């Protein structure tokens, strides 16, 4: 049995009473993240002020037998920041300093609590570019992005968070402080340890500082919308663009349900009569952008696009992308509960996967809105349901299991960018190769033998 | 208190479940941005209310504090892709708080004095305003502030005394008759709500509103027996009094015969437009709904009827502050800007965070002076960095708060309503003729 008052006393000693939250109102508002259906109250929460304090908290966790769950702004979609039994939340969102933008080395060094969009704004002011742009970039933190290896709309051309992490500092579950990688473009000094922490979902260490790679800001961009009468046409257009060896920076798919919800929210004049649309953006040197845009229009028309429109200016392009980023939450307009997954398939399987989602939705008599980063095969089949209906929720579970199965059969993966967390760990246990799972668990138990840090996430030991 | 007694009957489960806690509201919420504390975010407050409704949380002091800490600026509603009706949730929660919590004797007396005294009869408010005007004009205000006399009464009074608006030299009824006919052909019959604070602090804006309307083919009816819109009452939980005012105004404005009820204070407009829904179950819902459906903000109405663009040239650099109850409450952003930029020579320089609350927020600057001042400082900084000479604001509360901020920052900025600016342009045009 944990002794809560002793824990609070100890944490107060470490960071001061002004940095420890214990009120039930605070606990309730830290009991969730962006993931539907999961919640749990923590024992208390602490805002550490230094790396050493984080180390002390983890050491205290061993001594007083509590669990530790790190948290940024709580926008994750797999439950990474949701408290577990007997846990203390370590809040990192106030670690929000951009330490250095190094224009000579094209790197930026940040604390983990920096908001992703603030980072974009800061580096773009120097003519530089940090591509990963998760849907929640207005409020999610870089630390969370690294822990979940987040993607975004630009993943197709520019990759995901892991493509930009050059180095990081972390506090390990037992309290030691490690730092791997640095500003060196080439660095093979020992085992590539930094990448173990990228996408570790907060179970291997608490990330305290990150060095990120930057690239020059693309000179020009062109954004367009293509409308289709069938989902298949849109899906085949995606595969055709890639097969033509064009890599747009963004190639997003929205089905009719999603289009309607997004338009209802953003009111940007999207036509709602089409069954699907593609939001496509190409960027780079102007001359190439022009050429690629023209070729993409040809391909769209050849594959049944009813209409192709250009954004008139960068403001309009930004509006379109912002509206797309709101798609997930906008779908919540339809039904009380919105459950989103991110089953991902190789790019040539986008059309068949979209078809399968439709078939499965019909089979289980469920309403789905599907959108996603079609260009990189990362789809977001989203079930619009009501958590109060037990019978329907059972069907939702079966439907998602089938979607995952189909995606894996096509050579896909359970999750493209959201992580396993609590929401998908039973599917990981079911579908992952036993040897793979065993290795993951071995790494976890080596670093965290007492299972202190974010236990019960990704897998159960 | 027993949690089972704390059910919030009118906040439906559906209303609360609409929030899927994605967090998109966080960066737009002033109280969250200032504190970085999740419970002070819209997402956090909704979860607290949900916990209350489910009986998991008691009606605690902290809960009440948190609900009252919210500005009700509704920036979160604009940001929310899921379309959560946060304003309705928080206002209904506050109503229940007002009904169920024991408030101190002093507060009760003060509240009664305000709601059934001052704000019930405009004459009483005008009387008080005359006293304040005398105080401001005779130099007594300077004397009192200089020698910290308010501080002798209470710390709070000292804090809030400088917030009081500059009282107009004349009130609306001294400036306007009860009826003004349209210049030329009458196309629309409209009534004008002169407001309570608007009437004593910005009577000139009421004059400008009427003058602009008659120059746009409107007969304008300005009944002197009109009452306060009721928002002050509703927002402090006195819902029955609010309803009484609404029904009084249905009659006073002859709501059946007019084409529109024109409002030039965003707070009043927002409340009136929502009143149909708030009182949808009331006995007199039909009349209130009609009042709600005919309510138009002045900028909104002028753009709807394609107002006449002035020909005069005004050489001015202005910036525009989006009042919360216009931008977030009524979703009106482009209409005031359209009016401003319709005037030749006027340059509109947009400020950063134009749709951030200035801290006024009803009586928030009185109840939460410190937080309000932080927001005001932020707003004034954003205004000053535009180098504009005039700040345009379409809400009484904001204008008073901004005036206070300008005074304390020692700036020379002037405050105008969009309609003041348009009236100035019409006047310049008529002088030229």
mmCIF file of C-alpha atoms in Angstrom, chain A residues 25-347:
data_model
loop_
_atom_site.group_PDB
_atom_site.id
_atom_site.type_symbol
_atom_site.label_atom_id
_atom_site.label_comp_id
_atom_site.label_asym_id
_atom_site.label_seq_id
_atom_site.Cartn_x
_atom_site.Cartn_y
_atom_site.Cartn_z
ATOM 1 C CA UNK A 25 -9.860 19.377 -8.983
ATOM 2 C CA UNK A 26 -6.314 19.181 -10.332
ATOM 3 C CA UNK A 27 -6.287 15.401 -10.201
ATOM 4 C CA UNK A 28 -9.531 15.183 -12.180
ATOM 5 C CA UNK A 29 -8.153 17.502 -14.830
ATOM 6 C CA UNK A 30 -5.020 15.375 -15.149
ATOM 7 C CA UNK A 31 -6.909 12.085 -15.327
ATOM 8 C CA UNK A 32 -7.143 12.020 -19.139
ATOM 9 C CA UNK A 33 -5.343 12.912 -22.315
ATOM 10 C CA UNK A 34 -6.671 13.140 -25.886
ATOM 11 C CA UNK A 35 -7.576 9.428 -25.961
ATOM 12 C CA UNK A 36 -11.251 8.486 -25.752
ATOM 13 C CA UNK A 37 -12.626 6.139 -23.074
ATOM 14 C CA UNK A 38 -9.650 5.992 -20.678
ATOM 15 C CA UNK A 39 -9.220 7.866 -17.419
ATOM 16 C CA UNK A 40 -7.636 7.379 -14.022
ATOM 17 C CA UNK A 41 -6.890 9.666 -11.111
ATOM 18 C CA UNK A 42 -3.240 10.170 -10.176
ATOM 19 C CA UNK A 43 -2.101 10.423 -6.546
ATOM 20 C CA UNK A 44 -0.701 13.895 -7.138
ATOM 21 C CA UNK A 45 1.289 15.863 -9.708
ATOM 22 C CA UNK A 46 4.626 17.600 -9.652
ATOM 23 C CA UNK A 47 6.301 20.250 -11.805
ATOM 24 C CA UNK A 48 10.013 19.513 -11.494
ATOM 25 C CA UNK A 49 12.287 22.537 -11.876
ATOM 26 C CA UNK A 50 15.570 20.833 -12.773
ATOM 27 C CA UNK A 51 16.853 17.624 -14.313
ATOM 28 C CA UNK A 52 18.236 16.666 -10.908
ATOM 29 C CA UNK A 53 14.778 16.972 -9.384
ATOM 30 C CA UNK A 54 13.410 14.553 -11.991
ATOM 31 C CA UNK A 55 16.137 12.145 -11.027
ATOM 32 C CA UNK A 56 15.218 12.544 -7.356
ATOM 33 C CA UNK A 57 11.524 11.953 -8.121
ATOM 34 C CA UNK A 58 12.348 8.681 -9.862
ATOM 35 C CA UNK A 59 14.565 7.582 -7.007
ATOM 36 C CA UNK A 60 11.788 8.442 -4.552
ATOM 37 C CA UNK A 61 9.411 6.349 -6.644
ATOM 38 C CA UNK A 62 11.533 3.278 -5.911
ATOM 39 C CA UNK A 63 11.743 4.101 -2.262
ATOM 40 C CA UNK A 64 8.057 4.905 -1.709
ATOM 41 C CA UNK A 65 6.714 2.519 -4.355
ATOM 42 C CA UNK A 66 4.745 4.893 -6.532
ATOM 43 C CA UNK A 67 4.601 4.953 -10.320
ATOM 44 C CA UNK A 68 5.610 7.900 -12.509
ATOM 45 C CA UNK A 69 3.747 9.115 -15.595
ATOM 46 C CA UNK A 70 5.299 11.940 -17.614
ATOM 47 C CA UNK A 71 2.932 14.433 -19.239
ATOM 48 C CA UNK A 72 3.195 17.329 -21.680
ATOM 49 C CA UNK A 73 -0.072 18.976 -22.636
ATOM 50 C CA UNK A 74 -2.050 15.748 -22.778
ATOM 51 C CA UNK A 75 -3.038 15.601 -26.446
ATOM 52 C CA UNK A 76 -1.824 12.072 -27.134
ATOM 53 C CA UNK A 77 -4.169 9.645 -28.849
ATOM 54 C CA UNK A 78 -3.075 6.318 -27.418
ATOM 55 C CA UNK A 79 -3.179 7.083 -23.701
ATOM 56 C CA UNK A 80 0.537 7.660 -23.088
ATOM 57 C CA UNK A 81 -0.100 10.405 -20.512
ATOM 58 C CA UNK A 82 -3.075 8.817 -18.759
ATOM 59 C CA UNK A 83 -2.260 8.083 -15.106
ATOM 60 C CA UNK A 84 -1.903 4.511 -13.898
ATOM 61 C CA UNK A 85 -2.699 3.132 -10.447
ATOM 62 C CA UNK A 86 -0.679 4.802 -7.671
ATOM 63 C CA UNK A 87 0.991 7.222 -10.015
ATOM 64 C CA UNK A 88 2.476 10.668 -9.734
ATOM 65 C CA UNK A 89 2.215 12.856 -12.833
ATOM 66 C CA UNK A 90 5.469 14.554 -13.759
ATOM 67 C CA UNK A 91 4.388 17.662 -15.666
ATOM 68 C CA UNK A 92 6.842 18.852 -18.300
ATOM 69 C CA UNK A 93 4.797 21.447 -20.197
ATOM 70 C CA UNK A 94 6.399 24.362 -18.385
ATOM 71 C CA UNK A 95 9.843 23.311 -19.678
ATOM 72 C CA UNK A 96 9.177 25.503 -22.679
ATOM 73 C CA UNK A 97 12.450 27.237 -23.589
ATOM 74 C CA UNK A 98 13.924 27.172 -27.044
ATOM 75 C CA UNK A 99 17.521 27.019 -25.865
ATOM 76 C CA UNK A 100 19.333 27.718 -29.123
ATOM 77 C CA UNK A 101 18.698 28.015 -32.845
ATOM 78 C CA UNK A 102 22.069 27.255 -34.418
ATOM 79 C CA UNK A 103 21.999 28.657 -37.943
ATOM 80 C CA UNK A 104 25.544 27.482 -38.670
ATOM 81 C CA UNK A 105 24.788 23.870 -37.864
ATOM 82 C CA UNK A 106 21.104 23.965 -38.800
ATOM 83 C CA UNK A 107 19.950 22.641 -35.448
ATOM 84 C CA UNK A 108 17.651 23.768 -32.692
ATOM 85 C CA UNK A 109 18.051 22.760 -29.060
ATOM 86 C CA UNK A 110 14.822 22.747 -27.061
ATOM 87 C CA UNK A 111 13.311 21.839 -23.760
ATOM 88 C CA UNK A 112 10.598 19.176 -24.090
ATOM 89 C CA UNK A 113 7.685 21.478 -23.214
ATOM 90 C CA UNK A 114 8.067 23.729 -26.267
ATOM 91 C CA UNK A 115 4.822 23.809 -28.256
ATOM 92 C CA UNK A 116 5.428 22.372 -31.727
ATOM 93 C CA UNK A 117 3.899 25.352 -33.525
ATOM 94 C CA UNK A 118 5.972 27.804 -31.466
ATOM 95 C CA UNK A 119 9.030 25.920 -32.660
ATOM 96 C CA UNK A 120 7.837 26.242 -36.279
ATOM 97 C CA UNK A 121 7.344 29.977 -35.872
ATOM 98 C CA UNK A 122 10.738 30.496 -34.250
ATOM 99 C CA UNK A 123 12.798 28.559 -36.786
ATOM 100 C CA UNK A 124 10.856 29.833 -39.795
ATOM 101 C CA UNK A 125 11.713 33.376 -38.725
ATOM 102 C CA UNK A 126 15.334 32.347 -39.411
ATOM 103 C CA UNK A 127 14.469 30.899 -42.838
ATOM 104 C CA UNK A 128 14.629 27.376 -41.468
ATOM 105 C CA UNK A 129 12.122 24.562 -41.392
ATOM 106 C CA UNK A 130 11.095 21.861 -38.930
ATOM 107 C CA UNK A 131 8.679 19.689 -40.920
ATOM 108 C CA UNK A 132 6.820 17.393 -38.468
ATOM 109 C CA UNK A 133 3.372 18.917 -37.991
ATOM 110 C CA UNK A 134 0.998 16.713 -35.987
ATOM 111 C CA UNK A 135 -2.668 17.663 -36.074
ATOM 112 C CA UNK A 136 -2.448 19.041 -32.546
ATOM 113 C CA UNK A 137 0.671 21.138 -33.261
ATOM 114 C CA UNK A 138 -0.942 24.284 -31.848
ATOM 115 C CA UNK A 139 -0.761 22.819 -28.365
ATOM 116 C CA UNK A 140 1.212 19.535 -28.329
ATOM 117 C CA UNK A 141 4.776 19.563 -27.031
ATOM 118 C CA UNK A 142 8.017 18.509 -28.694
ATOM 119 C CA UNK A 143 8.757 16.157 -25.801
ATOM 120 C CA UNK A 144 5.480 14.359 -26.472
ATOM 121 C CA UNK A 145 6.236 14.345 -30.209
ATOM 122 C CA UNK A 146 9.586 12.653 -29.562
ATOM 123 C CA UNK A 147 8.134 10.193 -27.053
ATOM 124 C CA UNK A 148 5.372 9.199 -29.483
ATOM 125 C CA UNK A 149 7.433 9.685 -32.665
ATOM 126 C CA UNK A 150 4.644 11.826 -34.054
ATOM 127 C CA UNK A 151 4.014 12.385 -37.740
ATOM 128 C CA UNK A 152 1.731 14.843 -39.420
ATOM 129 C CA UNK A 153 0.659 16.164 -42.790
ATOM 130 C CA UNK A 154 4.178 16.495 -44.170
ATOM 131 C CA UNK A 155 5.345 12.974 -43.290
ATOM 132 C CA UNK A 156 5.171 11.721 -46.852
ATOM 133 C CA UNK A 157 8.023 13.883 -48.115
ATOM 134 C CA UNK A 158 9.808 14.890 -44.934
ATOM 135 C CA UNK A 159 9.419 11.926 -42.609
ATOM 136 C CA UNK A 160 8.364 11.923 -38.973
ATOM 137 C CA UNK A 161 9.859 13.211 -35.702
ATOM 138 C CA UNK A 162 12.550 10.515 -35.564
ATOM 139 C CA UNK A 163 13.968 11.812 -38.858
ATOM 140 C CA UNK A 164 14.873 15.054 -37.030
ATOM 141 C CA UNK A 165 16.092 14.001 -33.599
ATOM 142 C CA UNK A 166 19.896 14.353 -33.555
ATOM 143 C CA UNK A 167 20.383 14.082 -29.842
ATOM 144 C CA UNK A 168 18.570 13.988 -26.542
ATOM 145 C CA UNK A 169 19.018 14.014 -22.808
ATOM 146 C CA UNK A 170 16.850 11.770 -20.652
ATOM 147 C CA UNK A 171 16.471 10.664 -17.073
ATOM 148 C CA UNK A 172 16.288 6.887 -16.808
ATOM 149 C CA UNK A 173 13.793 5.130 -14.530
ATOM 150 C CA UNK A 174 16.438 4.483 -11.916
ATOM 151 C CA UNK A 175 17.389 8.125 -11.839
ATOM 152 C CA UNK A 176 20.587 8.322 -13.879
ATOM 153 C CA UNK A 177 20.899 11.059 -16.472
ATOM 154 C CA UNK A 178 21.999 10.112 -19.995
ATOM 155 C CA UNK A 179 22.628 12.107 -23.135
ATOM 156 C CA UNK A 180 22.990 10.578 -26.599
ATOM 157 C CA UNK A 181 23.801 12.208 -29.923
ATOM 158 C CA UNK A 182 24.585 15.884 -30.532
ATOM 159 C CA UNK A 183 24.880 18.412 -33.345
ATOM 160 C CA UNK A 184 27.097 16.098 -35.404
ATOM 161 C CA UNK A 185 25.412 15.026 -38.608
ATOM 162 C CA UNK A 186 27.364 11.806 -38.454
ATOM 163 C CA UNK A 187 27.636 10.161 -35.079
ATOM 164 C CA UNK A 188 28.142 6.426 -34.683
ATOM 165 C CA UNK A 189 29.792 6.474 -31.325
ATOM 166 C CA UNK A 190 28.498 3.266 -29.801
ATOM 167 C CA UNK A 191 25.035 1.770 -30.221
ATOM 168 C CA UNK A 192 22.483 4.214 -31.637
ATOM 169 C CA UNK A 193 20.830 4.746 -28.279
ATOM 170 C CA UNK A 194 18.917 7.993 -28.909
ATOM 171 C CA UNK A 195 16.551 6.159 -31.228
ATOM 172 C CA UNK A 196 15.523 3.824 -28.426
ATOM 173 C CA UNK A 197 13.940 6.795 -26.712
ATOM 174 C CA UNK A 198 12.246 8.175 -29.825
ATOM 175 C CA UNK A 199 8.816 6.557 -29.822
ATOM 176 C CA UNK A 200 9.372 4.921 -26.420
ATOM 177 C CA UNK A 201 6.019 6.305 -25.225
ATOM 178 C CA UNK A 202 7.402 7.472 -21.907
ATOM 179 C CA UNK A 203 8.244 4.010 -20.625
ATOM 180 C CA UNK A 204 12.054 4.117 -20.898
ATOM 181 C CA UNK A 205 12.971 7.592 -19.708
ATOM 182 C CA UNK A 206 11.821 11.161 -19.197
ATOM 183 C CA UNK A 207 13.190 13.316 -22.005
ATOM 184 C CA UNK A 208 14.620 16.601 -20.735
ATOM 185 C CA UNK A 209 16.373 18.179 -23.724
ATOM 186 C CA UNK A 210 16.351 17.574 -27.463
ATOM 187 C CA UNK A 211 18.600 18.598 -30.368
ATOM 188 C CA UNK A 212 16.597 18.691 -33.598
ATOM 189 C CA UNK A 213 17.740 18.853 -37.193
ATOM 190 C CA UNK A 214 16.470 21.759 -39.287
ATOM 191 C CA UNK A 215 16.387 22.131 -43.056
ATOM 192 C CA UNK A 216 16.185 25.228 -45.260
ATOM 193 C CA UNK A 217 12.651 26.500 -45.686
ATOM 194 C CA UNK A 218 11.265 25.489 -49.108
ATOM 195 C CA UNK A 219 11.230 28.406 -51.534
ATOM 196 C CA UNK A 220 7.720 27.958 -52.836
ATOM 197 C CA UNK A 221 4.609 25.878 -52.414
ATOM 198 C CA UNK A 222 1.366 25.192 -54.185
ATOM 199 C CA UNK A 223 -1.736 23.770 -52.562
ATOM 200 C CA UNK A 224 -4.644 22.214 -54.393
ATOM 201 C CA UNK A 225 -7.854 20.348 -53.788
ATOM 202 C CA UNK A 226 -9.142 17.533 -55.994
ATOM 203 C CA UNK A 227 -12.711 16.269 -55.667
ATOM 204 C CA UNK A 228 -13.864 12.753 -56.536
ATOM 205 C CA UNK A 229 -17.154 10.934 -56.921
ATOM 206 C CA UNK A 230 -15.829 7.724 -55.425
ATOM 207 C CA UNK A 231 -13.394 6.875 -52.658
ATOM 208 C CA UNK A 232 -11.713 4.387 -55.016
ATOM 209 C CA UNK A 233 -10.877 7.100 -57.545
ATOM 210 C CA UNK A 234 -9.267 9.189 -54.830
ATOM 211 C CA UNK A 235 -7.314 6.200 -53.493
ATOM 212 C CA UNK A 236 -6.062 5.237 -56.934
ATOM 213 C CA UNK A 237 -5.025 8.809 -57.626
ATOM 214 C CA UNK A 238 -2.819 8.692 -54.541
ATOM 215 C CA UNK A 239 -1.063 5.551 -55.708
ATOM 216 C CA UNK A 240 -0.751 6.975 -59.239
ATOM 217 C CA UNK A 241 0.930 10.170 -58.025
ATOM 218 C CA UNK A 242 3.496 8.186 -56.061
ATOM 219 C CA UNK A 243 4.005 5.765 -58.966
ATOM 220 C CA UNK A 244 4.736 8.805 -61.200
ATOM 221 C CA UNK A 245 7.686 9.467 -58.852
ATOM 222 C CA UNK A 246 6.258 12.696 -57.509
ATOM 223 C CA UNK A 247 6.523 13.164 -53.756
ATOM 224 C CA UNK A 248 4.149 15.929 -52.690
ATOM 225 C CA UNK A 249 4.811 17.345 -49.248
ATOM 226 C CA UNK A 250 1.173 16.748 -48.329
ATOM 227 C CA UNK A 251 -1.301 14.298 -49.813
ATOM 228 C CA UNK A 252 -4.355 14.088 -47.576
ATOM 229 C CA UNK A 253 -7.573 12.198 -48.025
ATOM 230 C CA UNK A 254 -10.990 13.123 -46.593
ATOM 231 C CA UNK A 255 -14.192 11.158 -47.109
ATOM 232 C CA UNK A 256 -17.604 12.793 -47.384
ATOM 233 C CA UNK A 257 -18.522 12.443 -43.687
ATOM 234 C CA UNK A 258 -15.270 14.138 -42.738
ATOM 235 C CA UNK A 259 -15.654 16.855 -45.388
ATOM 236 C CA UNK A 260 -19.101 17.715 -44.034
ATOM 237 C CA UNK A 261 -17.875 17.975 -40.436
ATOM 238 C CA UNK A 262 -14.819 20.000 -41.350
ATOM 239 C CA UNK A 263 -16.897 22.407 -43.409
ATOM 240 C CA UNK A 264 -19.426 22.700 -40.604
ATOM 241 C CA UNK A 265 -16.611 23.832 -38.297
ATOM 242 C CA UNK A 266 -14.280 25.821 -40.515
ATOM 243 C CA UNK A 267 -16.811 27.290 -42.987
ATOM 244 C CA UNK A 268 -14.251 27.648 -45.742
ATOM 245 C CA UNK A 269 -16.612 26.780 -48.583
ATOM 246 C CA UNK A 270 -15.700 23.140 -49.198
ATOM 247 C CA UNK A 271 -18.220 21.513 -51.532
ATOM 248 C CA UNK A 272 -19.898 18.722 -49.605
ATOM 249 C CA UNK A 273 -21.438 16.831 -52.502
ATOM 250 C CA UNK A 274 -18.337 14.807 -53.395
ATOM 251 C CA UNK A 275 -17.562 11.446 -51.875
ATOM 252 C CA UNK A 276 -13.897 12.228 -51.344
ATOM 253 C CA UNK A 277 -11.288 14.901 -51.686
ATOM 254 C CA UNK A 278 -7.531 15.040 -51.787
ATOM 255 C CA UNK A 279 -5.640 17.976 -50.325
ATOM 256 C CA UNK A 280 -2.322 18.090 -52.119
ATOM 257 C CA UNK A 281 0.637 20.372 -51.550
ATOM 258 C CA UNK A 282 3.937 20.424 -53.405
ATOM 259 C CA UNK A 283 6.869 22.495 -52.238
ATOM 260 C CA UNK A 284 10.438 23.256 -53.235
ATOM 261 C CA UNK A 285 12.071 25.521 -55.843
ATOM 262 C CA UNK A 286 9.382 27.436 -57.788
ATOM 263 C CA UNK A 287 10.191 25.884 -61.146
ATOM 264 C CA UNK A 288 9.809 22.351 -59.795
ATOM 265 C CA UNK A 289 6.675 23.241 -57.852
ATOM 266 C CA UNK A 290 5.006 24.524 -61.039
ATOM 267 C CA UNK A 291 5.954 21.426 -62.987
ATOM 268 C CA UNK A 292 4.854 18.963 -60.322
ATOM 269 C CA UNK A 293 1.570 20.775 -59.732
ATOM 270 C CA UNK A 294 0.752 20.577 -63.439
ATOM 271 C CA UNK A 295 1.566 16.872 -63.565
ATOM 272 C CA UNK A 296 -0.524 16.184 -60.477
ATOM 273 C CA UNK A 297 -3.529 17.910 -62.020
ATOM 274 C CA UNK A 298 -3.167 15.681 -65.090
ATOM 275 C CA UNK A 299 -3.017 12.568 -62.949
ATOM 276 C CA UNK A 300 -6.043 13.631 -60.888
ATOM 277 C CA UNK A 301 -8.103 14.242 -64.007
ATOM 278 C CA UNK A 302 -7.029 10.954 -65.560
ATOM 279 C CA UNK A 303 -8.226 9.166 -62.429
ATOM 280 C CA UNK A 304 -11.662 10.654 -62.289
ATOM 281 C CA UNK A 305 -11.248 13.957 -60.423
ATOM 282 C CA UNK A 306 -14.412 15.969 -60.993
ATOM 283 C CA UNK A 307 -12.779 19.240 -60.148
ATOM 284 C CA UNK A 308 -9.314 20.469 -59.175
ATOM 285 C CA UNK A 309 -8.829 23.830 -57.489
ATOM 286 C CA UNK A 310 -5.739 25.758 -56.424
ATOM 287 C CA UNK A 311 -5.522 27.695 -53.186
ATOM 288 C CA UNK A 312 -5.342 31.320 -54.291
ATOM 289 C CA UNK A 313 -2.661 32.337 -51.828
ATOM 290 C CA UNK A 314 -0.702 31.068 -48.853
ATOM 291 C CA UNK A 315 -3.391 32.323 -46.486
ATOM 292 C CA UNK A 316 -6.016 30.184 -48.173
ATOM 293 C CA UNK A 317 -3.611 27.224 -48.259
ATOM 294 C CA UNK A 318 -3.027 27.630 -44.541
ATOM 295 C CA UNK A 319 -6.781 27.716 -43.933
ATOM 296 C CA UNK A 320 -7.231 24.458 -45.819
ATOM 297 C CA UNK A 321 -4.497 22.719 -43.864
ATOM 298 C CA UNK A 322 -5.757 24.065 -40.556
ATOM 299 C CA UNK A 323 -9.209 22.785 -41.413
ATOM 300 C CA UNK A 324 -7.754 19.387 -42.264
ATOM 301 C CA UNK A 325 -5.915 19.282 -38.929
ATOM 302 C CA UNK A 326 -9.235 19.808 -37.190
ATOM 303 C CA UNK A 327 -10.773 16.802 -38.965
ATOM 304 C CA UNK A 328 -10.492 14.400 -36.061
ATOM 305 C CA UNK A 329 -12.195 16.640 -33.540
ATOM 306 C CA UNK A 330 -14.657 17.973 -36.092
ATOM 307 C CA UNK A 331 -15.968 14.422 -36.539
ATOM 308 C CA UNK A 332 -17.113 14.625 -32.903
ATOM 309 C CA UNK A 333 -19.978 16.812 -34.163
ATOM 310 C CA UNK A 334 -21.815 13.734 -35.389
ATOM 311 C CA UNK A 335 -21.958 11.408 -32.382
ATOM 312 C CA UNK A 336 -21.059 11.627 -28.691
ATOM 313 C CA UNK A 337 -18.006 9.360 -28.917
ATOM 314 C CA UNK A 338 -15.307 9.513 -31.554
ATOM 315 C CA UNK A 339 -12.763 6.721 -31.727
ATOM 316 C CA UNK A 340 -9.874 7.225 -34.054
ATOM 317 C CA UNK A 341 -7.273 4.728 -35.180
ATOM 318 C CA UNK A 342 -4.294 5.040 -37.425
ATOM 319 C CA UNK A 343 -3.830 1.722 -39.122
ATOM 320 C CA UNK A 344 -1.219 2.235 -41.796
ATOM 321 C CA UNK A 345 -0.518 0.380 -45.029
ATOM 322 C CA UNK A 346 2.132 0.583 -47.747
ATOM 323 C CA UNK A 347 1.267 3.367 -50.162
#
